Coordinates of C-alpha atoms in Angstrom, one line a residue:
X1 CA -197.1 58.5 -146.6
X2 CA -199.7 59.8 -148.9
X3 CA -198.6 63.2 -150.5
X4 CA -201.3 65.5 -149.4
X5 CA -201.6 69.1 -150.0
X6 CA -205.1 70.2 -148.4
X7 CA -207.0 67.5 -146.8
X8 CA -209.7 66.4 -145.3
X9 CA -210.7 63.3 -143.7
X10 CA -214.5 63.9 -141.8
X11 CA -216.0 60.6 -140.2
X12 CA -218.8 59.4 -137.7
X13 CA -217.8 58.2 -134.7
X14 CA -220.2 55.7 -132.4
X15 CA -219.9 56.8 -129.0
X16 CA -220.0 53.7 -127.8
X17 CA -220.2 52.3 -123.7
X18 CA -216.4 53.7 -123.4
X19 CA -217.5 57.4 -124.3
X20 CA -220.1 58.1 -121.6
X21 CA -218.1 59.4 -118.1
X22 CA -218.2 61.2 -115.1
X23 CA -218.1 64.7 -117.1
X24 CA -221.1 63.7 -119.0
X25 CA -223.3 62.5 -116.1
X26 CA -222.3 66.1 -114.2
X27 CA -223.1 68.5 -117.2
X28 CA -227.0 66.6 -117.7
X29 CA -227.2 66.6 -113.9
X30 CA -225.7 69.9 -112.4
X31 CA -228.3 72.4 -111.6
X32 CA -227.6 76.3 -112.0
X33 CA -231.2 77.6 -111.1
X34 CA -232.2 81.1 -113.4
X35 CA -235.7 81.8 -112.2
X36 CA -237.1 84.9 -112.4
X37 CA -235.8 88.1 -112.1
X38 CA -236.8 88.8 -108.6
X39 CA -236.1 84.9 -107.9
X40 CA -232.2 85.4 -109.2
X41 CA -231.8 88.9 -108.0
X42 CA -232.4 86.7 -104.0
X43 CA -230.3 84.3 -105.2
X44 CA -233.2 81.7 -105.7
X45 CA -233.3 81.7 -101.9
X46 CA -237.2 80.8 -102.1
X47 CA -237.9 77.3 -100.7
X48 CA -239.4 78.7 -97.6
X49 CA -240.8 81.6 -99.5
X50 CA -242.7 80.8 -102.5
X51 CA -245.2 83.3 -104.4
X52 CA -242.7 83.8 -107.1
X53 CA -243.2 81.6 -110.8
X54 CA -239.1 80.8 -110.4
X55 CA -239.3 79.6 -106.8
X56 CA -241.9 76.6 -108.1
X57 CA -239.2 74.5 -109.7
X58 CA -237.4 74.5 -106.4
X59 CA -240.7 74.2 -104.1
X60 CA -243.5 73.0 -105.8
X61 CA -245.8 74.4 -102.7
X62 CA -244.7 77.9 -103.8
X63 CA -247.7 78.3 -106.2
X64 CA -249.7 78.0 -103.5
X65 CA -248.4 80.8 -101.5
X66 CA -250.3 84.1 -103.2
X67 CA -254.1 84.3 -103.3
X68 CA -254.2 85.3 -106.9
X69 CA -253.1 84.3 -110.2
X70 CA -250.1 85.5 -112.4
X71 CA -248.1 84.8 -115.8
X72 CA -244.9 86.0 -116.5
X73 CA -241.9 85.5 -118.8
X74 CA -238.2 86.7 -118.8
X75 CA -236.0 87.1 -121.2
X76 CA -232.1 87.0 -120.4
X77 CA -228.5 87.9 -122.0
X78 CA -225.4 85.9 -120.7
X79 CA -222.0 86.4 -121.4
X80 CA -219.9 84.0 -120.8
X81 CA -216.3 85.3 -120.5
X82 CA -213.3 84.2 -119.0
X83 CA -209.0 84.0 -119.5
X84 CA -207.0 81.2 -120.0
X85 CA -203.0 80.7 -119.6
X86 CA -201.4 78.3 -121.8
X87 CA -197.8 76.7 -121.0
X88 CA -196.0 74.5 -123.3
X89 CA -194.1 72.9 -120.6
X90 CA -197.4 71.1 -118.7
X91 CA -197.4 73.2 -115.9
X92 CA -199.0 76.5 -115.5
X93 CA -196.9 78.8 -113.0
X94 CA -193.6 77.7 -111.2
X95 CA -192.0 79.9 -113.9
X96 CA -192.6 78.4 -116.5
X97 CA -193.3 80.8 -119.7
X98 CA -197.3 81.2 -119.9
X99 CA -199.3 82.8 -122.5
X100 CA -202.2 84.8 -122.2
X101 CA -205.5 84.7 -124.0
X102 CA -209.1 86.2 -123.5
X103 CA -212.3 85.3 -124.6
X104 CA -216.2 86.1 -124.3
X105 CA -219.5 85.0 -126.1
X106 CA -223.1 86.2 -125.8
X107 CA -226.1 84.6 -125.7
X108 CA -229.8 85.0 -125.2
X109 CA -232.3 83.0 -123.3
X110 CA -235.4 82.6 -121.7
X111 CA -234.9 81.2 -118.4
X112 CA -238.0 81.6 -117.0
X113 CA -241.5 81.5 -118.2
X114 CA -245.6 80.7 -117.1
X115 CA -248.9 80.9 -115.9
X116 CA -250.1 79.8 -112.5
X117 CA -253.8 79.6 -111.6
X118 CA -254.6 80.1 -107.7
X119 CA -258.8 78.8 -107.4
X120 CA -260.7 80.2 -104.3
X121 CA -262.6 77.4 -102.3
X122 CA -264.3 80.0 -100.2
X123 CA -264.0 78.6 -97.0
X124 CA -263.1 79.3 -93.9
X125 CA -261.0 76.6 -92.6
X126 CA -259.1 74.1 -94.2
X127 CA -258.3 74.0 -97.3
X128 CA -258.5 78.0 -98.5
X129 CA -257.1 77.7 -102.3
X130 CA -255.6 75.5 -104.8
X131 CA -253.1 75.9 -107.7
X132 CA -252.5 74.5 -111.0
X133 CA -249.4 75.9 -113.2
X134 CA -247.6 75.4 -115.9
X135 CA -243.8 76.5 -115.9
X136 CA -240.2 76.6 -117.4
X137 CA -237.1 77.8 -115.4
X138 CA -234.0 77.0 -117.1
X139 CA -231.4 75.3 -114.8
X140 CA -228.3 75.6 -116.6
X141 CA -226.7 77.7 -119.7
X142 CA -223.9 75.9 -122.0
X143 CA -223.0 79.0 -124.2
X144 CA -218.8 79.2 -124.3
X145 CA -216.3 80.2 -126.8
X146 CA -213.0 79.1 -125.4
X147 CA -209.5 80.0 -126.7
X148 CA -206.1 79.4 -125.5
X149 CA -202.7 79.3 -127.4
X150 CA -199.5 79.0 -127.4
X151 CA -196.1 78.4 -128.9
X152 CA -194.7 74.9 -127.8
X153 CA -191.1 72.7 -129.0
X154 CA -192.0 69.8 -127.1
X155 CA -194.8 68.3 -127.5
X156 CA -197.7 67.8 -130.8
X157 CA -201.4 66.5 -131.1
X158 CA -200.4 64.5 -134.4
X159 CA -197.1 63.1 -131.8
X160 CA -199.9 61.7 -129.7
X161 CA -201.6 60.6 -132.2
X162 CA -198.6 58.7 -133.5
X163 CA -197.9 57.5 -129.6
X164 CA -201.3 56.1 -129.6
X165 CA -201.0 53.7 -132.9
X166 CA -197.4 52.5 -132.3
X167 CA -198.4 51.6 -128.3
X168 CA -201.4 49.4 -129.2
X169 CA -200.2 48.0 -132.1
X170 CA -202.3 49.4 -135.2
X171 CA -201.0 48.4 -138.8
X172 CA -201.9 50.6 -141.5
X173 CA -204.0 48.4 -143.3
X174 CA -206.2 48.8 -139.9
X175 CA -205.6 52.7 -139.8
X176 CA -206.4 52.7 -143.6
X177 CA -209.2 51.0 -143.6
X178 CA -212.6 51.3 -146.2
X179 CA -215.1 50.3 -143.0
X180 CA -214.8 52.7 -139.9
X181 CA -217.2 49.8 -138.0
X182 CA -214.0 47.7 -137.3
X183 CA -212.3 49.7 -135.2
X184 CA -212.3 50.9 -131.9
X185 CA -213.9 54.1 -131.5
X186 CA -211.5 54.4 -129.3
X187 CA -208.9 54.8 -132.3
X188 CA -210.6 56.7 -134.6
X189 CA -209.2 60.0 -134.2
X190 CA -205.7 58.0 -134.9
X191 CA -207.8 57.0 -137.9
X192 CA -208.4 60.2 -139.3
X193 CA -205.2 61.3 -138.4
X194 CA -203.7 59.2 -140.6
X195 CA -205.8 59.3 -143.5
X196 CA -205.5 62.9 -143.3
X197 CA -201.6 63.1 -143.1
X198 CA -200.8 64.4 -139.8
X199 CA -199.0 60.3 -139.2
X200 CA -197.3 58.2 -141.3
X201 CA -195.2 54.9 -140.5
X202 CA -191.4 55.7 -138.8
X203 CA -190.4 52.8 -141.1
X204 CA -189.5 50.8 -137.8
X205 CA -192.6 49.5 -136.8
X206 CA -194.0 53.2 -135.0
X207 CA -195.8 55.8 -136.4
X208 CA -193.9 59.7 -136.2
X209 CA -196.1 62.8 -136.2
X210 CA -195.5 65.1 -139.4
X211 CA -193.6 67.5 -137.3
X212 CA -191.4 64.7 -135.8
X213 CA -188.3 63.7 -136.4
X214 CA -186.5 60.6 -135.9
X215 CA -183.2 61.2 -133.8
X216 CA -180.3 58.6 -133.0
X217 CA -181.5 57.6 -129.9
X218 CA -185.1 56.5 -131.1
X219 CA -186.7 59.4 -129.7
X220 CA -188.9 61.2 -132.1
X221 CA -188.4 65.0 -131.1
X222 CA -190.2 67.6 -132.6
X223 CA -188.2 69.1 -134.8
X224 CA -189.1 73.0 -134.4
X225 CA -191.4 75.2 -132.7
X226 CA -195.1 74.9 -133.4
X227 CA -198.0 77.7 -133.0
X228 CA -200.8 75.6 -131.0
X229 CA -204.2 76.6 -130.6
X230 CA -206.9 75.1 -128.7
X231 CA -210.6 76.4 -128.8
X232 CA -213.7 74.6 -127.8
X233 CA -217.0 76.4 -129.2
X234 CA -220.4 75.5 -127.0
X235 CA -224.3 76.1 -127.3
X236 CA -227.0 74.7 -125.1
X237 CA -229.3 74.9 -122.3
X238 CA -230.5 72.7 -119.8
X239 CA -234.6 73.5 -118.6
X240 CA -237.1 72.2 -116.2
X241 CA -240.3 72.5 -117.7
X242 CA -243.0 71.5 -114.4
X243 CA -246.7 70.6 -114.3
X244 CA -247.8 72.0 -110.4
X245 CA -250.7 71.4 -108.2
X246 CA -250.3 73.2 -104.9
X247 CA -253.1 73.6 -102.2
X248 CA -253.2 76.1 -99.1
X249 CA -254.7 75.2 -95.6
X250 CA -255.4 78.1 -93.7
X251 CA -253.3 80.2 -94.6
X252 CA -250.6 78.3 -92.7
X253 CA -249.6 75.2 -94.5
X254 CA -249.0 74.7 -97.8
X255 CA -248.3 71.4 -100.0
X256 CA -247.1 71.6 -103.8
X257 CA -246.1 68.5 -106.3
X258 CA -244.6 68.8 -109.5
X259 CA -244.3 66.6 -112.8
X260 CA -241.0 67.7 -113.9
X261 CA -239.9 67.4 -117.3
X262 CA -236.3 68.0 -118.0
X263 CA -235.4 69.2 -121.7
X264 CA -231.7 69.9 -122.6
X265 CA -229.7 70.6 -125.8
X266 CA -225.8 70.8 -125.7
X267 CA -223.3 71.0 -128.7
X268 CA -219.5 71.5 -129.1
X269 CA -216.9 71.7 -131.9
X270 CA -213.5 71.3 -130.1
X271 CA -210.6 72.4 -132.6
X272 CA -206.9 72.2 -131.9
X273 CA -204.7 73.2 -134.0
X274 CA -200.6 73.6 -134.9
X275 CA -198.9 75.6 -137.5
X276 CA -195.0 75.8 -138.0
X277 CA -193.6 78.6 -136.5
X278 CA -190.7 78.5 -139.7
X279 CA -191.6 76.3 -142.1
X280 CA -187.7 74.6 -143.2
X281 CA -187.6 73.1 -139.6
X282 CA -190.1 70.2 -140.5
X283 CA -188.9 68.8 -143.5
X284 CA -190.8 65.6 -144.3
X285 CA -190.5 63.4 -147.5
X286 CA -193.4 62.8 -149.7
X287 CA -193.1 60.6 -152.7
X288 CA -190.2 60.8 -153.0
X289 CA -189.4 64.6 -152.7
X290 CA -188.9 67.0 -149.5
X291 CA -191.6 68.9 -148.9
X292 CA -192.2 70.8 -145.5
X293 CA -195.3 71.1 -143.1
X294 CA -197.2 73.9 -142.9
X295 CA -200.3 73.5 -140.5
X296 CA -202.9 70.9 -139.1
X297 CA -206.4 71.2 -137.3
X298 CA -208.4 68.5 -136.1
X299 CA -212.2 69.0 -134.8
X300 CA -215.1 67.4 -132.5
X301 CA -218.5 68.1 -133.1
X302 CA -220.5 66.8 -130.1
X303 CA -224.1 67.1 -130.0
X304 CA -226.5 66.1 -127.3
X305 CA -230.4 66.0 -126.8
X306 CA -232.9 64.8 -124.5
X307 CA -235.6 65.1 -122.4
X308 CA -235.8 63.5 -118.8
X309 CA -238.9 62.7 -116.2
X310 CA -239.0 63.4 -112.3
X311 CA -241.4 64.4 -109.6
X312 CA -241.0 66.9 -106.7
X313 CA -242.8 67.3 -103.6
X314 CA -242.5 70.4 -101.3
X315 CA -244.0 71.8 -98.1
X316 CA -244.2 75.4 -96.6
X317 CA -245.1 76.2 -93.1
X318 CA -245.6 79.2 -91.4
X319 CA -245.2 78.6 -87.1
X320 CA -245.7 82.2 -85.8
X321 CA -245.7 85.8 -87.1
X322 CA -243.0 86.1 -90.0
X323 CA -241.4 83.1 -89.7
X324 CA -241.5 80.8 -92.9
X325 CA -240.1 76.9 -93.3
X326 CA -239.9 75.3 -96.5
X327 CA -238.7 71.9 -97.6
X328 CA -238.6 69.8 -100.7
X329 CA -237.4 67.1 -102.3
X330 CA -237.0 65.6 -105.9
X331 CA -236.9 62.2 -107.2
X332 CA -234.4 61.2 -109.6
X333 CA -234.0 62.1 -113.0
X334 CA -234.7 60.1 -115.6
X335 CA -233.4 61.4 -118.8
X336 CA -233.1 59.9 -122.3
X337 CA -230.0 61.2 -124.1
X338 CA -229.1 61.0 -128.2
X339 CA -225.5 61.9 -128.8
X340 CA -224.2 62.4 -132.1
X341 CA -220.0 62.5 -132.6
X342 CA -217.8 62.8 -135.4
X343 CA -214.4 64.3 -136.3
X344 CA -212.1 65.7 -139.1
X345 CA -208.6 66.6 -139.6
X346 CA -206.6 68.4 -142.2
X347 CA -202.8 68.9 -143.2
X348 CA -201.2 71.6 -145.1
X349 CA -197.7 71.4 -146.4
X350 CA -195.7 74.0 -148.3
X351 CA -196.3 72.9 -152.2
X352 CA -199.6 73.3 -153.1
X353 CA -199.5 70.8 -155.7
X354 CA -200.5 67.2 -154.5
X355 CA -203.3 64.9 -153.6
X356 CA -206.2 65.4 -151.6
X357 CA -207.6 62.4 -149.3
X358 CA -211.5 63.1 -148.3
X359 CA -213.4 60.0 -146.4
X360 CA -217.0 59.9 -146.4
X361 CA -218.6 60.8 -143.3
X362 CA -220.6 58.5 -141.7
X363 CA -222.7 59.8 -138.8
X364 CA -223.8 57.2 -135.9
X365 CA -226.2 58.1 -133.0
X366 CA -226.2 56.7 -129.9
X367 CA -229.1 56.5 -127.1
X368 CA -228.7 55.8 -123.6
X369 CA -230.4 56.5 -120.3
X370 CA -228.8 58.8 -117.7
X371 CA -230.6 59.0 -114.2
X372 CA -229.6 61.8 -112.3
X373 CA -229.6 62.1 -108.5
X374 CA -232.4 63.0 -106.3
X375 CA -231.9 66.3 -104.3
X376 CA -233.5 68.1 -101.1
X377 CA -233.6 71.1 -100.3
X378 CA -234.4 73.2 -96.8
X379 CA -235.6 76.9 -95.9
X380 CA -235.9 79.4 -93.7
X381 CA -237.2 82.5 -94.3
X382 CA -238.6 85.6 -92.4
X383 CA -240.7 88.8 -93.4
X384 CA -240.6 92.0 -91.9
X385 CA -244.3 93.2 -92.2
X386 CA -244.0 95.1 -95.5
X387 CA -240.5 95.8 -95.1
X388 CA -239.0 93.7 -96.6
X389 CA -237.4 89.8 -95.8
X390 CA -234.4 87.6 -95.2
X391 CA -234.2 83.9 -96.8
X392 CA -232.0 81.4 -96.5
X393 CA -231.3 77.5 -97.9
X394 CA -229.4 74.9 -98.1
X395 CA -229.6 72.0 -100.7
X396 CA -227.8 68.8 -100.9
X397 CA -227.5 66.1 -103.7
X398 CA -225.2 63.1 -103.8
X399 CA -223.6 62.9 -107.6
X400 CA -222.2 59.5 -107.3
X401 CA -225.9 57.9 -107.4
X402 CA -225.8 59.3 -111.2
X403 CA -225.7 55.6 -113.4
X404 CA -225.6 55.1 -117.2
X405 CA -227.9 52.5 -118.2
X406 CA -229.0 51.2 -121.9
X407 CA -232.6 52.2 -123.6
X408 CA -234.2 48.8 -124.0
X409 CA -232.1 46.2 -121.9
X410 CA -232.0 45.3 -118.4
X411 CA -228.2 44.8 -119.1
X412 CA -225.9 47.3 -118.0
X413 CA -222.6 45.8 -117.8
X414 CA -221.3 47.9 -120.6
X415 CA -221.9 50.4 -118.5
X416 CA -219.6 49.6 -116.0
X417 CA -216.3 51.3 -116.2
X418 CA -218.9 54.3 -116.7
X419 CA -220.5 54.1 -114.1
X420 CA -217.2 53.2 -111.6
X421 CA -215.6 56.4 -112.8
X422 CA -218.6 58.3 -111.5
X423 CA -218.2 56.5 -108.3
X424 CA -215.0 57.5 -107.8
X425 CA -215.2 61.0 -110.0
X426 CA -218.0 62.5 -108.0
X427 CA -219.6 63.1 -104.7
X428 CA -221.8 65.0 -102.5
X429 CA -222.2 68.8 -103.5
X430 CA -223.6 71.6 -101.1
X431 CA -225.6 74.7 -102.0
X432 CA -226.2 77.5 -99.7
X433 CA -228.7 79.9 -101.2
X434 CA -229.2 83.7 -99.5
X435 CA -231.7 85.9 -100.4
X436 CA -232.6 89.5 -99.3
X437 CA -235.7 91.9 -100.4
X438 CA -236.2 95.5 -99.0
X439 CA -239.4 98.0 -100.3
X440 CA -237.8 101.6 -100.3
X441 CA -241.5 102.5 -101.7
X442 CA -244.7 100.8 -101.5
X443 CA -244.1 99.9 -105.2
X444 CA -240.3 99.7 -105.5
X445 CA -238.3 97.2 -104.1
X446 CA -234.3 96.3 -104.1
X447 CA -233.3 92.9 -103.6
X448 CA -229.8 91.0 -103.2
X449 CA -228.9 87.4 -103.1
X450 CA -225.4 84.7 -103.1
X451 CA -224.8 81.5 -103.8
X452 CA -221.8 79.5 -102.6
X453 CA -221.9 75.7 -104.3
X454 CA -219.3 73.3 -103.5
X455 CA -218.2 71.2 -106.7
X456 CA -219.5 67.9 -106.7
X457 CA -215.9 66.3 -108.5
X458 CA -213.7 64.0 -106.8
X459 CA -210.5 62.6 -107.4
X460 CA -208.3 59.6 -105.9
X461 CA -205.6 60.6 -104.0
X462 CA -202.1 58.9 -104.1
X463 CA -203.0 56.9 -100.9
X464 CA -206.4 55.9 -102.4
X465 CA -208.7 58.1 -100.5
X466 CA -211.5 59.2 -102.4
X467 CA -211.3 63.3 -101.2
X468 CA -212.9 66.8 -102.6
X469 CA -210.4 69.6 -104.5
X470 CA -212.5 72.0 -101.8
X471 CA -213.2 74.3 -104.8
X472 CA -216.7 76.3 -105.4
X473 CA -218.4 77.9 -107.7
X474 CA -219.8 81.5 -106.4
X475 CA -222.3 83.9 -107.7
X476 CA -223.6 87.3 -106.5
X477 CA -226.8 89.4 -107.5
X478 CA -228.9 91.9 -107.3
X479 CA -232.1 93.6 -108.5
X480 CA -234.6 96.0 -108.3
X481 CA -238.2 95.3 -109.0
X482 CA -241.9 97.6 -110.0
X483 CA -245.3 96.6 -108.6
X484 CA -248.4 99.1 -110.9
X485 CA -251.0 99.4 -108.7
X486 CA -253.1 97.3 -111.1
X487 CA -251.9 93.9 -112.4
X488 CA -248.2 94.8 -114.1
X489 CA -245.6 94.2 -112.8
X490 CA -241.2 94.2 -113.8
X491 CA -238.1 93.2 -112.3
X492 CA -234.7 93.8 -113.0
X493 CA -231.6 91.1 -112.0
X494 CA -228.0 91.2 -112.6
X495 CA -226.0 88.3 -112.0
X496 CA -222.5 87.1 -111.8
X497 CA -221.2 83.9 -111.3
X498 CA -217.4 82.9 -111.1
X499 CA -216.6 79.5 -111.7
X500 CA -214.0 77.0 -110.1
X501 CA -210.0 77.0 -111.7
X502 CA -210.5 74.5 -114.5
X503 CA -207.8 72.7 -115.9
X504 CA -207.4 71.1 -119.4
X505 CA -205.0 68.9 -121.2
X506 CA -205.5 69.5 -125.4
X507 CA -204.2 66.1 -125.0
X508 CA -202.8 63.1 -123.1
X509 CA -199.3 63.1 -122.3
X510 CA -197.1 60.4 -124.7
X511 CA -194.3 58.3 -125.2
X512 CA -192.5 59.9 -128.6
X513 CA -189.9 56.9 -129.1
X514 CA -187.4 56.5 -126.1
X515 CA -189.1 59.8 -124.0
X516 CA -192.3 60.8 -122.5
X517 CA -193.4 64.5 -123.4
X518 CA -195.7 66.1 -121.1
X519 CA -199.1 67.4 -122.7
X520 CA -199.6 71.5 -122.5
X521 CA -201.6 72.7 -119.8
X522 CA -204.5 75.3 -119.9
X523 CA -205.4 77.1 -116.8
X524 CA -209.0 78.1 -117.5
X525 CA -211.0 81.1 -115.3
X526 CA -214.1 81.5 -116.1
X527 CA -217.6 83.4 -115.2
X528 CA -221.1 84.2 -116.1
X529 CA -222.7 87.4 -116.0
X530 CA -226.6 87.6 -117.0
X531 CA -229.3 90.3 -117.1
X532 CA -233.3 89.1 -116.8
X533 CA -235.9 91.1 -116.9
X534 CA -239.0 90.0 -115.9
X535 CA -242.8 91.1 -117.3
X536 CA -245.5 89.6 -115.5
X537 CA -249.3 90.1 -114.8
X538 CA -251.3 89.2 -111.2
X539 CA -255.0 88.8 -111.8

């Protein structure tokens, strides 16, 4: 092995057809509607409701609803918290020893913004008024600052690293190579791992992790305790930015189309790290001489961009008095995606003498297609007069339609192992959508609204049913909103979503020599909390 003292090894990494999967398709697909503030603080409850500039991504025939015009924008602050448990032994609970760690990150956003222009035909049947708009709801927030650690004498990230050469077979001169464009990307964080010291040959053939040993029995233990951390950093948003025509027959029907153009940004830096809890229990040999580790940390940076195309088509009917039905539905999605991923890794040992190893980073970018399902959506709403109103819907979209498919070719087959997992990793999600509004003064109003969403994730049992973890991801809220007698109007929404248990492995489970080591488990629970305000103007 290479004597190293500090070092870093930072390369590009082509994603490839292998890196696209089921947990890609659902974070560019997934919709979390914002809206407005009065549109969030009723739980986006609006497909039978319209009137609102946040209900027109979900009904396009909701600009037709009012008989005047409006602009409005919102801005928003989100923070995303959550706690995580960490347990060295790969499972969280059954006694096992857990650790404890907290985390929370702000952000700020503007979820919701635009101008909708209602024109007066002047007549007295038919059609009564049309709409053109222009608007941007965001439909889902990637802000996230994760943390979990722990203290672990089983298992190590540079031991799986190690696992992962010696299994398939990869000689150094491969591992040490000038060209990074001749391997796998599949082995490339073994590649940096190696150049950057955390792996070095066992002499025999394998490769042993820097805080491995090799004991009698060709197992290679870890030879203390280690200090592991595991963070994961995001940024992002995900918006539907619509062009709306809507028309009003009257008074009774309305019909609404949009041109929807989907624009989303997403970025992570995933770290994990491991430091040696007491230094003298990994000694390692380095030209020559003992030397001990110290520390390690290797990072992703992920970055995402794209924009996507759909159309949307919605109705509203109103039968008798304050009864209100809504319906819509959305094509698929479209989207055209540029991912950008690299790594880098670093070892320290005790002596800070020694050579340093730094590769050139080469950065590759990728382009593919995503298309996203279609979804529908139903309502049913009813108003009390001036008192106030009810709303409920109910949307439905089927995630294992989502395909990966290339820019430019017809042929997809790279695609395929892609595109099975998401046949098998995902399925048909449920949204119920409640809404409430009450007018304590002819210009104050309070307003309340829950979501209940039903994950769209799947997984294959061990008798090879295809079935649902029956979790869901919840949200309450509620809001008051102003009305000036004039044009100006405000609203206030709180919001607070909790999301399902997650689960994450820093990294696969492995074979260290003659035993498999489990991989630590993180028990992740996280939620959402955002405040909108909304400014707006009716003319």
């Amino acid at each position: 092995m290479k004597r190293i003292s500090t070092v870093l090894a930072a390369i590009g990494i082509c994603l490839g057809l292998q890196a696209q999967n089921v947990s890609d398709a659902l974070r560019f697909s997934v919709n979390d509607y914002f809206g407005t503030a009065r549109s969030i603080a009723m739980g986006n409850a609006f497909t039978a409701l319209g009137g609102d500039i946040g209900s027109i991504t979900i009904n396009p025939a909701g600009s037709a609803v009012n008989n005047y015009s409006q602009i409005s924008f919102s801005p928003a602050l989100n923070i995303m918290g959550g706690k995580t448990e960490y347990s060295a032994d790969g499972y969280v609970g059954n006694g096992n020893p857990t650790r404890t760690s907290s985390y929370a990150k702000a952000s700020g956003q503007i979820p919701s913004w635009g101008a909708v222009m209602n024109f007066d035909t002047h007549r007295k049947r038919g059609l009564k008024s049309f709409s053109f708009g222009v608007v941007g709801n965001a439909t889902a927030s990637y802000g996230n600052d994760l943390l979990a650690e722990g203290y672990n004498p089983n298992s190590s990230y540079m031991g799986y690293l190690a696992a992962l050469s010696s299994i398939d077979g990869l000689s150094e001169a491969t591992l040490d190579k000038g060209s990074y464009w001749d391997i796998n990307p599949y082995y490339w964080p073994a590649v940096v791992g190696y150049r950057s010291g955390m792996i070095s040959s066992s002499g025999n053939g394998d490769y042993v992790g820097v805080a491995q040993g090799i004991a009698s029995d060709g197992s290679y233990p870890v030879l203390g305790e280690l200090r592991q951390k595991y963070g994961k950093l995001t940024t992002g948003s995900k918006s539907d930015i619509v062009f709306n025509f809507g028309m009003n027959f009257n008074n009774r029907l309305y019909i609404g189309a949009n041109l929807g153009i989907t624009d989303l940004s997403y970025s992570s830096r995933m770290q994990i790290s491991e430091s040696a809890v007491n230094v003298t229990d990994f000694p390692v040999t380095v030209d020559g001489q003992t030397d001990y580790f110290k520390s390690m940390r290797m990072r992703e940076y992920y970055r995402a961009s794209g924009s996507g195309l759909y159309g949307k088509f919605g109705i509203i009917y109103k039968p008798v008095g304050g009864l209100r039905l809504g319906a819509s539905v959305q094509t698929p999605t479209v989207n055209y995606i540029t991912e950008h991923l690299w790594y880098s890794g670093e070892t320290d040992f005790d002596n800070a003498y020694g050579y340093e190893d730094i590769s050139e980073k080469d950065e590759y970018i990728y382009d593919y297609r995503l298309v996203s399902p279609m979804r529908a959506d139903i309502g049913v709403a009813y108003t009390f007069g001036k008192a106030g109103l009810v709303s409920v819907d109910y949307e439905l979209c089927n995630y294992s339609s989502m395909r990966f498919k290339e820019i430019g070719s017809s042929d997809n087959g790279g695609f395929d192992n892609s595109n099975r997992s998401i046949e098998d990793g995902a399925g048909v999600s449920h949204m119920l959508r409640i809404g409430a509004e009450m007018n304590v003064l002819p210009a104050l109003a309070l307003r309340f609204g829950y979501n209940l969403t039903s994950t769209p994730e799947r997984y294959i049992n061990d008798s090879g049913a295809k079935v649902s973890p029956g979790t869901f991801t919840q949200s309450i809220a509620c809001g008051v909103g102003y009305r000036s007698p004039r044009s100006f109007f405000c609203d206030l929404a709180l919001r607070s979503r909790i999301d399902p248990v997650e689960y994450i492995y820093p990294y696969p489970s492995y074979d260290a020599g003659t035993r498999f080591v489990l991989s630590p488990e993180i028990v992740n629970r996280a939620s959402l909390a955002s405040i909108v305000m909304t400014f707006g103007w009716r003319f």
